[in-house]
Coordinates of N, CA and C in Angstrom, one line a residue:
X1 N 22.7 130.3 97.5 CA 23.7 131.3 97.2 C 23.1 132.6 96.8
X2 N 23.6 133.8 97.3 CA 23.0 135.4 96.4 C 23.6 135.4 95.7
X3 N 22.7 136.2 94.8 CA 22.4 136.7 93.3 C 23.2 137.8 93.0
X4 N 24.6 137.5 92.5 CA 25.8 138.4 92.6 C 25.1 140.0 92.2
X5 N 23.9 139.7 91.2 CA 23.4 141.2 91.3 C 22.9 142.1 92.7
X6 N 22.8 141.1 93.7 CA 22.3 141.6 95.2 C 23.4 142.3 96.3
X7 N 24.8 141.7 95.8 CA 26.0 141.9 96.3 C 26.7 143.4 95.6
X8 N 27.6 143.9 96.7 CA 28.5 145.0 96.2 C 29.6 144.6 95.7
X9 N 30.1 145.4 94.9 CA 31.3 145.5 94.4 C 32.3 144.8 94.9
X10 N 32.5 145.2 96.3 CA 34.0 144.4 97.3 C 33.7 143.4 97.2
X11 N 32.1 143.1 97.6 CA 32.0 141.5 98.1 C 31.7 141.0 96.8
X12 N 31.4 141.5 95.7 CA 31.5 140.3 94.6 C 33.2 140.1 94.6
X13 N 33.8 140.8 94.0 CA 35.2 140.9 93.9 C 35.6 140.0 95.0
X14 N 35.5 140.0 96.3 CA 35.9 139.0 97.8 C 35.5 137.6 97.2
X15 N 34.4 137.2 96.7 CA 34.1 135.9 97.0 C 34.2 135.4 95.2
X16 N 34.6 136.1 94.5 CA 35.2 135.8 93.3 C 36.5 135.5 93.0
X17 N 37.4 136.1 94.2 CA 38.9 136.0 94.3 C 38.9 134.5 95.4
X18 N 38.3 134.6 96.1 CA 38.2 133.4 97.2 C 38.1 132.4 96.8
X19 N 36.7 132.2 95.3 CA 36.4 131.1 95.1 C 38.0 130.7 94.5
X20 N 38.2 131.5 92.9 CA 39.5 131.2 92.4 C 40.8 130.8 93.4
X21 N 40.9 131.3 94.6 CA 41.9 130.8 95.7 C 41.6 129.3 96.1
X22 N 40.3 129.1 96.5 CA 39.7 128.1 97.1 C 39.5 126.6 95.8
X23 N 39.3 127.1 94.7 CA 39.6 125.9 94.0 C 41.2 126.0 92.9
X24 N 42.0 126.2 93.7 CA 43.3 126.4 93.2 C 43.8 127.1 91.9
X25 N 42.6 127.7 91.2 CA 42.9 128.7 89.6 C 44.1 129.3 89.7
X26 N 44.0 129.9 91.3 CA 45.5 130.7 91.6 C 46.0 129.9 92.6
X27 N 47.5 129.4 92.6 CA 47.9 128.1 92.9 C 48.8 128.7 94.2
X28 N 48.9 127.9 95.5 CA 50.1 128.3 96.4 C 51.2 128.6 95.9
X29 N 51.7 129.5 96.6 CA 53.5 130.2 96.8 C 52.9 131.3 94.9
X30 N 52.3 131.2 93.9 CA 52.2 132.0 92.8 C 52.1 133.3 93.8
X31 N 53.0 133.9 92.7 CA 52.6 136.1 92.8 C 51.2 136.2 91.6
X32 N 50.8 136.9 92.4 CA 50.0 137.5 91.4 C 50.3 138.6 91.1
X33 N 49.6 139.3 89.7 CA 50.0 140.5 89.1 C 48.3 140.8 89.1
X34 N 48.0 142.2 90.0 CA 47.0 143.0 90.5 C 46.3 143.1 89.1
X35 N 46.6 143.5 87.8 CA 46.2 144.0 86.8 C 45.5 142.6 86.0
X36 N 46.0 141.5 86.0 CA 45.6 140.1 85.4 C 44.9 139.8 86.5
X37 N 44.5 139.9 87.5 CA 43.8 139.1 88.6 C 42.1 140.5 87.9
X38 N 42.2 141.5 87.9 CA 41.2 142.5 87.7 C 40.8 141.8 86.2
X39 N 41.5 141.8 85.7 CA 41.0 141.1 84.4 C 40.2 140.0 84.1
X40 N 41.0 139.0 84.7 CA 40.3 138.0 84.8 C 39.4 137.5 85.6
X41 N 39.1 138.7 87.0 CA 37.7 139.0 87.2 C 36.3 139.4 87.0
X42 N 37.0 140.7 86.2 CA 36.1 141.4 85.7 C 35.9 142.4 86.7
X43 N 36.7 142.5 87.6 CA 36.4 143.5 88.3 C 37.7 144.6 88.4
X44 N 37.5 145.9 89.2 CA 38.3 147.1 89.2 C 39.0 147.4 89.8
X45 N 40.0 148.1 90.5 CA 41.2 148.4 91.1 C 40.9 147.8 92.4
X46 N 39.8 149.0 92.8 CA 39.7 149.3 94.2 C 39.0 148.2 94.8
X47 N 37.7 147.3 94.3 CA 37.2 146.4 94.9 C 38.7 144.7 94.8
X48 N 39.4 144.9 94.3 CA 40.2 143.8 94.0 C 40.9 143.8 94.8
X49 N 41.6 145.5 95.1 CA 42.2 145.4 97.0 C 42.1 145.4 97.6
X50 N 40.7 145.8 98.2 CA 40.1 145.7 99.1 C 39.8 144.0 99.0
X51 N 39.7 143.4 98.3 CA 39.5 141.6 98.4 C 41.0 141.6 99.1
X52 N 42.1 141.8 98.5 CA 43.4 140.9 98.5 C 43.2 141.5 100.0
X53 N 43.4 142.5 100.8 CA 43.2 143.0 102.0 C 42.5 142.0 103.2
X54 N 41.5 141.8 102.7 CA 40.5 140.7 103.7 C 41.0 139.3 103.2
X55 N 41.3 139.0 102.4 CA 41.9 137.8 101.9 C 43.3 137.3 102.6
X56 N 44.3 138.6 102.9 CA 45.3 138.1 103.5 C 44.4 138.1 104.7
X57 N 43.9 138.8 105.3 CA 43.6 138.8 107.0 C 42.7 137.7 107.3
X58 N 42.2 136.6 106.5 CA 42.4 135.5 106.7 C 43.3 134.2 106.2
X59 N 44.1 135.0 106.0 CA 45.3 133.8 106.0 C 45.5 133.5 104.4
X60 N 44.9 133.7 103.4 CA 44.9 133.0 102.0 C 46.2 133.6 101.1
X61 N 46.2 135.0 101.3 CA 47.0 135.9 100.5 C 48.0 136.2 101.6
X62 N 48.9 136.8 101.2 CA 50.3 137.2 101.5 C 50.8 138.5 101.0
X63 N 50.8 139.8 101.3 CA 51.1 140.8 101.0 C 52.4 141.0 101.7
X64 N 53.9 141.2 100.2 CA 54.5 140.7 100.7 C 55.6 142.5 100.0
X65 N 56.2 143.3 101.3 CA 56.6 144.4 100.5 C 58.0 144.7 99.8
X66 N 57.8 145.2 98.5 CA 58.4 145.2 97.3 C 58.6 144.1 95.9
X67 N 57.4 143.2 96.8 CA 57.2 142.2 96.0 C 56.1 142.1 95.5
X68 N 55.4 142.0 96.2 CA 53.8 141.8 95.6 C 52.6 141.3 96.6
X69 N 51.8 140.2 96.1 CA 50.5 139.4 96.8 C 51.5 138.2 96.4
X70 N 51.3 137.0 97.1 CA 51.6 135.7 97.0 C 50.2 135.2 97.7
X71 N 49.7 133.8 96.8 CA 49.3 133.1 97.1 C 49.6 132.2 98.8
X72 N 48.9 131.7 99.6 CA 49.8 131.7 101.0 C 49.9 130.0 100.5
X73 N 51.1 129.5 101.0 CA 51.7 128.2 100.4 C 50.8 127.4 101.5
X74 N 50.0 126.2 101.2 CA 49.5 125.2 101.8 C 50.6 124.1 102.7
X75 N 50.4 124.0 104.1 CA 51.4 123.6 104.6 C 50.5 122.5 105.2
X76 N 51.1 121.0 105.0 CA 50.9 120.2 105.9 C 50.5 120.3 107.6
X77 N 51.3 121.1 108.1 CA 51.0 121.1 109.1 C 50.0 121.9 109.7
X78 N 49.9 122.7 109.1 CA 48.8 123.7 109.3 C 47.2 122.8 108.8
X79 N 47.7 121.8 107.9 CA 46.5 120.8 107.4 C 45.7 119.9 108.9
X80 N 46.9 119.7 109.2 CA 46.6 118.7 110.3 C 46.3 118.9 111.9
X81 N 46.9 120.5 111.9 CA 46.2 121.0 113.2 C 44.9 121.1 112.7
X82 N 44.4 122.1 111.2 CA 43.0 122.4 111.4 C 42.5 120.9 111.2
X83 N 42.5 119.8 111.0 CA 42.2 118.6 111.4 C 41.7 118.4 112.6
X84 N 42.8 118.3 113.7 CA 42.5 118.3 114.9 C 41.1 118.9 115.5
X85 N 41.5 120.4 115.0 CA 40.2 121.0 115.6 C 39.1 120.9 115.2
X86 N 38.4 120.1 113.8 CA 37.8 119.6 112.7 C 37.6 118.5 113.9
X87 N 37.8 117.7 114.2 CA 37.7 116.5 114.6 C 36.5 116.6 115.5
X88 N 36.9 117.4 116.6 CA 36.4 117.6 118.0 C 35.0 118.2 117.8
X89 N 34.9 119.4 116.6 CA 33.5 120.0 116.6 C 32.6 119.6 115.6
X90 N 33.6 118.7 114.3 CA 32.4 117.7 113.7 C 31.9 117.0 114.6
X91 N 32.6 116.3 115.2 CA 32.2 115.2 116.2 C 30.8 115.5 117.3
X92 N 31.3 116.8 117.9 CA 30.3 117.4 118.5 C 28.7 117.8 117.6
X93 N 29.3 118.6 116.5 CA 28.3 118.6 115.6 C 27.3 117.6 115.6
X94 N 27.7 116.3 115.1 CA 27.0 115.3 114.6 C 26.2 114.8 116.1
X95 N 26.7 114.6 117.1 CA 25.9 114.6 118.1 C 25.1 115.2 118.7
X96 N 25.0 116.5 118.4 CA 24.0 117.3 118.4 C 23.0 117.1 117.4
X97 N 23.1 117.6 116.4 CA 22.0 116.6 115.1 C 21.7 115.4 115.3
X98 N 22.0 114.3 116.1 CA 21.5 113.8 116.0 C 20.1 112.8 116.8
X99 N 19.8 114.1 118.1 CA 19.0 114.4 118.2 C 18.0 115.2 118.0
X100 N 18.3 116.0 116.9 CA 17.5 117.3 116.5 C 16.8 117.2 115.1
X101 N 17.7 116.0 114.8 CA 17.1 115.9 113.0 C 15.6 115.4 113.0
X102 N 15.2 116.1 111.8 CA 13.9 115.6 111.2 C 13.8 114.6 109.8
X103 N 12.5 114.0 109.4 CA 12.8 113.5 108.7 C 13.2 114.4 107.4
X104 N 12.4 115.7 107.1 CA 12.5 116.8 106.1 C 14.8 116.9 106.1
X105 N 14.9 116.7 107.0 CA 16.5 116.6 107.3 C 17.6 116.1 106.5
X106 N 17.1 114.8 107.0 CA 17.4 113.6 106.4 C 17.4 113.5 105.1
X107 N 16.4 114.0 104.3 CA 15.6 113.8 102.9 C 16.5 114.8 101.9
X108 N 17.1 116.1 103.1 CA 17.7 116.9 102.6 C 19.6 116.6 102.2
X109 N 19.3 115.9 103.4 CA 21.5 115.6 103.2 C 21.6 114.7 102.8
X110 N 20.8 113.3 101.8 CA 20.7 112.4 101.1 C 20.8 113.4 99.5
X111 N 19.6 114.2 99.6 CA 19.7 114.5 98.1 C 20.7 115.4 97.4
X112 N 21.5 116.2 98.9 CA 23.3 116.7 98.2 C 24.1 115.6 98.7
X113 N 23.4 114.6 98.9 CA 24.7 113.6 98.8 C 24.9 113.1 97.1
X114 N 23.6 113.0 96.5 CA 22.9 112.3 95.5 C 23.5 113.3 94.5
X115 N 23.6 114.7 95.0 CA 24.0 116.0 93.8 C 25.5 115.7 93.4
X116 N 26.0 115.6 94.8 CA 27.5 115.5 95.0 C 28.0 113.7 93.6
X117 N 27.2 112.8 94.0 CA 27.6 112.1 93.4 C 27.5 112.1 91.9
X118 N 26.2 112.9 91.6 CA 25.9 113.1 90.1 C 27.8 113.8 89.7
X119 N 27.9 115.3 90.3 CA 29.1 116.2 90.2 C 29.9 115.2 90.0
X120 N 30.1 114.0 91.1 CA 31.4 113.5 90.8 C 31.6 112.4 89.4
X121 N 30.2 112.2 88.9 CA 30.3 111.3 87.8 C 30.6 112.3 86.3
X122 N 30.4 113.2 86.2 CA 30.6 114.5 85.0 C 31.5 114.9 85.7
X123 N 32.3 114.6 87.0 CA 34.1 115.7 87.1 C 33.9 116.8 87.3
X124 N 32.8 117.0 87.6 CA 32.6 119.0 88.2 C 33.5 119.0 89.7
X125 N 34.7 119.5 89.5 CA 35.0 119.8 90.7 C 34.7 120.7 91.7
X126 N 34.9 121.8 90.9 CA 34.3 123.3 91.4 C 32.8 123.3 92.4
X127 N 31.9 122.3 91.6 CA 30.3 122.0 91.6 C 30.4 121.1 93.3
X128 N 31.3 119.8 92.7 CA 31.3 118.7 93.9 C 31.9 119.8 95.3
X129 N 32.9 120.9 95.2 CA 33.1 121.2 96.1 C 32.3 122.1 97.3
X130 N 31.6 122.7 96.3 CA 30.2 123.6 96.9 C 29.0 123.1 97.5
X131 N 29.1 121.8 96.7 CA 28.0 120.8 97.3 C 28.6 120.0 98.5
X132 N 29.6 120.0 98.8 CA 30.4 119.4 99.8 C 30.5 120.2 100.9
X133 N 30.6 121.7 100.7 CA 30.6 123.0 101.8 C 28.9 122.7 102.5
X134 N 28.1 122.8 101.5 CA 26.6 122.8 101.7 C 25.8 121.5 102.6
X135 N 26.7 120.3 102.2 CA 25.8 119.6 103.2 C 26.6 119.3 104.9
X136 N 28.0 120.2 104.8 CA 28.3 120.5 106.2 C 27.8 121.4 106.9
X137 N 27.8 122.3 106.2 CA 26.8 123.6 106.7 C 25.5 123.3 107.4
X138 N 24.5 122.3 106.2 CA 23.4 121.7 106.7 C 23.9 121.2 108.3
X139 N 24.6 120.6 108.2 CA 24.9 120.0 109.4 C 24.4 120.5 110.3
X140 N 25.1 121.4 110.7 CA 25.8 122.2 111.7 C 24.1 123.0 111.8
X141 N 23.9 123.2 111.0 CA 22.3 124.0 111.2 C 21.3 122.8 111.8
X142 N 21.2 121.9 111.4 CA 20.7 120.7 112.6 C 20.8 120.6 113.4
X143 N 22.4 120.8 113.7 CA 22.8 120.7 115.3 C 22.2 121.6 115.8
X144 N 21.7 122.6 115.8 CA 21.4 123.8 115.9 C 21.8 124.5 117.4
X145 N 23.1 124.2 117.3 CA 24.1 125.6 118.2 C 24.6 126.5 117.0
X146 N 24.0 127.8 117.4 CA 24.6 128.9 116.3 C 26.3 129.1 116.7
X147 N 26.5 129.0 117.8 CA 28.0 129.4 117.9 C 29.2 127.9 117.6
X148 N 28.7 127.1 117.6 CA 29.3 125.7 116.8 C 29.2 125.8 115.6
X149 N 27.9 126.7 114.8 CA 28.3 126.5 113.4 C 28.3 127.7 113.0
X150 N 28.8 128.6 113.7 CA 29.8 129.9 113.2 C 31.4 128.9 113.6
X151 N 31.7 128.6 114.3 CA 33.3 127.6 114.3 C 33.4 127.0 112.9
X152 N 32.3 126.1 112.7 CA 32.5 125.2 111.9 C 32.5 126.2 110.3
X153 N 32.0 127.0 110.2 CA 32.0 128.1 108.6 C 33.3 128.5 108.8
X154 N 33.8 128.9 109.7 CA 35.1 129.5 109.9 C 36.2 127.7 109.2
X155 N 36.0 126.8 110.3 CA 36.7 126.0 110.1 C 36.9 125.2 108.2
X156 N 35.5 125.3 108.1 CA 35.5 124.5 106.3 C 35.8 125.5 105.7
X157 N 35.7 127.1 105.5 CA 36.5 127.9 104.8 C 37.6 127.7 104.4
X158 N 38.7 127.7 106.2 CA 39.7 127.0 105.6 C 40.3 125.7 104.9
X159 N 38.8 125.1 105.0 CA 39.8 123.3 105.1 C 39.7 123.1 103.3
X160 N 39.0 124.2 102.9 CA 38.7 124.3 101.3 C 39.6 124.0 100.5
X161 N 40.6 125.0 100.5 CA 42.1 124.6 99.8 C 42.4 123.0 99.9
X162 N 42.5 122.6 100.8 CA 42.9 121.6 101.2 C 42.3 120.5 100.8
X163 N 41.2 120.6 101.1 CA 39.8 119.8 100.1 C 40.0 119.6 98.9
X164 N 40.6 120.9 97.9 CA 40.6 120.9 96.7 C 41.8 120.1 95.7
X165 N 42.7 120.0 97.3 CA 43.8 119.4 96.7 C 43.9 117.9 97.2
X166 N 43.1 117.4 97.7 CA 42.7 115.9 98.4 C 41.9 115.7 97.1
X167 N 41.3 116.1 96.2 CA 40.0 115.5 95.3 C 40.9 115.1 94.0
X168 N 42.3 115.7 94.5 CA 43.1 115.2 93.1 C 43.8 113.4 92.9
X169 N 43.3 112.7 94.7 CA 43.6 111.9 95.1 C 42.6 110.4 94.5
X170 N 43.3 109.9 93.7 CA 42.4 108.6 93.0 C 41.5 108.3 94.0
X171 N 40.3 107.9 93.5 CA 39.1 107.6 94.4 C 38.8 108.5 95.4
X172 N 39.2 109.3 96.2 CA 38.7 109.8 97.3 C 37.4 110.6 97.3
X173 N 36.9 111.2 96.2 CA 35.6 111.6 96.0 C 34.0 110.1 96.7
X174 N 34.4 109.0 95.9 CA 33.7 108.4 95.7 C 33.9 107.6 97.4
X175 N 35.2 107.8 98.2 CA 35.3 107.6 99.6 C 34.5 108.5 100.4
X176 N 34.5 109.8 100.0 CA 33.7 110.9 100.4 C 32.4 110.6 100.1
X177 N 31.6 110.3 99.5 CA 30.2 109.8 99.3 C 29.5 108.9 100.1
X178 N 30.7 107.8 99.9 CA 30.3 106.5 101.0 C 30.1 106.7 102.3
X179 N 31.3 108.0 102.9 CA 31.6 108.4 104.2 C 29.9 109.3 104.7
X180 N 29.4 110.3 104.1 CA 28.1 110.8 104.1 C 27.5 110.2 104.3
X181 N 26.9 108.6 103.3 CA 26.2 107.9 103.4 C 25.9 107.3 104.9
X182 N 27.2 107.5 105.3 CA 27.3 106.8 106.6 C 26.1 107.6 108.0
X183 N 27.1 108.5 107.7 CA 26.4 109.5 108.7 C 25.3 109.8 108.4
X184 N 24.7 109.9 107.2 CA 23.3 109.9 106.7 C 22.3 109.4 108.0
X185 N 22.9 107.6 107.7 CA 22.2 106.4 107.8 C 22.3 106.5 109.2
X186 N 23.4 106.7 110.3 CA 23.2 107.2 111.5 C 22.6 107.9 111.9
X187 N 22.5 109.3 111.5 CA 21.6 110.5 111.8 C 20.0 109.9 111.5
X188 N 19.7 109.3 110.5 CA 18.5 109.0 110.4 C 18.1 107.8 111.8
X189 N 18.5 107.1 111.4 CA 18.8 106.3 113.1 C 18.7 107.0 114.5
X190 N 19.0 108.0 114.7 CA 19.2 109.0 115.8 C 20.0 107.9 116.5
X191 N 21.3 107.5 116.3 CA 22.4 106.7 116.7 C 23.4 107.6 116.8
X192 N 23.8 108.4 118.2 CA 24.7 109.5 117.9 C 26.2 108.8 118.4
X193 N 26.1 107.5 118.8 CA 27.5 107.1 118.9 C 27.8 106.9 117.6
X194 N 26.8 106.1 117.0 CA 27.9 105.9 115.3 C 27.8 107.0 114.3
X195 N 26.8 108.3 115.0 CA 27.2 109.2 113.8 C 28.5 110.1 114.2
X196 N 29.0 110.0 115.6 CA 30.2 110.3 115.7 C 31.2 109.4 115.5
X197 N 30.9 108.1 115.5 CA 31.9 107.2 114.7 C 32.0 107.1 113.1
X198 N 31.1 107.8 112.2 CA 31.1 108.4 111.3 C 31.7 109.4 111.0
X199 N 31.5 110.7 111.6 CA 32.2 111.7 111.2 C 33.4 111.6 111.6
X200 N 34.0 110.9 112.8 CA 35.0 110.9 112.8 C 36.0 109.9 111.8
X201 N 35.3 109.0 111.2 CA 36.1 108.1 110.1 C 36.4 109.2 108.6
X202 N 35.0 110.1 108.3 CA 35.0 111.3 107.4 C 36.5 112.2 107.5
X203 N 36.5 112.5 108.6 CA 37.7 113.6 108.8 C 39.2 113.2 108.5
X204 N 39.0 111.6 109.1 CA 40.7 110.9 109.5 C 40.7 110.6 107.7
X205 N 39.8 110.0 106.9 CA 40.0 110.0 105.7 C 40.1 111.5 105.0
X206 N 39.8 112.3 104.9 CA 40.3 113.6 104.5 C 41.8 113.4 105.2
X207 N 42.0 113.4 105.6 CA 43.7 113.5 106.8 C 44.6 112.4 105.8
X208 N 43.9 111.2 105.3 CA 44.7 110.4 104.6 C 44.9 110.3 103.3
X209 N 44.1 111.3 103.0 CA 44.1 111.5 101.6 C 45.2 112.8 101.1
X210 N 45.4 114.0 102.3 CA 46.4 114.7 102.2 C 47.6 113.8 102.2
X211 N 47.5 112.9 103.0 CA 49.1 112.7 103.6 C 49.8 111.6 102.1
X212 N 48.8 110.9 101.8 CA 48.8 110.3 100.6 C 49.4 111.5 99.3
X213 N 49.1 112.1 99.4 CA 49.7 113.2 98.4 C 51.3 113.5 98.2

């Protein structure tokens, strides 16, 4: 991650408002009030609108006129298309890694699996969720098609919200661990049928863990 001192103004303010969006601080369908959001960033007029600006133009915020910013309300269905398309390019993903992986790889997406599990035993949610961005990302950088894992940063961006509100789901953390494990243990195998029968069991349990809500 950079060193918020390396970042400007907009982009601290962007990915300070994002994270707060992304682990629910600021909750769907809420207004916010421009002046409490600056506050409790720490940040100033103009970099805060310029966030809510880029923020709606991906979908998160709602600028809505004579009313305000709204949080954009989490919709099932919108859960379950970006599922769909989750499906097809993890899937792809993993098959591509899993001729490309190395052992240095391997050694790597075991020990944020190992991070992830510590997080989930002290309830860091915020922690578990960044660690959970990080070892898809890994992924996708194994696979190593750059233009699959620009989809896929696009794709887990969004699926974040959604993530954050699946982790409120009894057990499912510790289902998410097991599920990694899985694909771990395939990828290390260079077994790319079961690490796509892997990822795909990962995704459809995220899918059930919404629907379960």
């Amino acid at each position: 991650m950079d060193d918020e001192s390396d970042l400007s103004l907009n982009e601290l303010a962007y990915r300070r408002f994002k994270q707060a969006l992304v682990t629910l601080s600021y909750k769907p369908g809420d207004f916010l009030n421009t002046a409490q959001v600056m506050n409790e960033l720490d940040m100033g007029r103009t970099p805060i609108n310029q966030a809510i600006h880029r923020l709606a133009n991906e979908g998160m915020l709602q600028i809505i006129p004579r009313k305000g910013v709204m949080v954009s309300p989490l919709s099932i269905d919108d859960a379950l298309e970006l599922i769909e398309v989750r499906l097809a390019n993890e899937m792809l993903c993993v098959k591509l890694a899993s001729k490309r992986i190395s052992a240095a790889d391997v050694a790597d997406l075991r020990e944020i699996n190992e991070r992830i599990a510590d997080a989930c035993r002290t309830r860091e949610r915020d922690r578990m969720m960044a660690l959970d961005y990080q070892f898809h990302q890994l992924l996708a950088q194994i696979a190593g098609n750059a233009m699959l894992a620009d989809i896929l940063r696009v794709l887990h961006a969004k699926a974040q919200r959604f993530w954050a509100s699946s982790l409120s789901k009894e057990g499912h953390m510790q289902e998410v661990i097991a599920e990694h494990q899985a694909i771990i243990a395939a990828l290390a195998a260079q077994d790319s049928e079961a690490a796509v029968l892997a990822a795909e069991a990962h995704i459809l349990s995220f899918r059930g863990a919404l629907l379960r809500g």
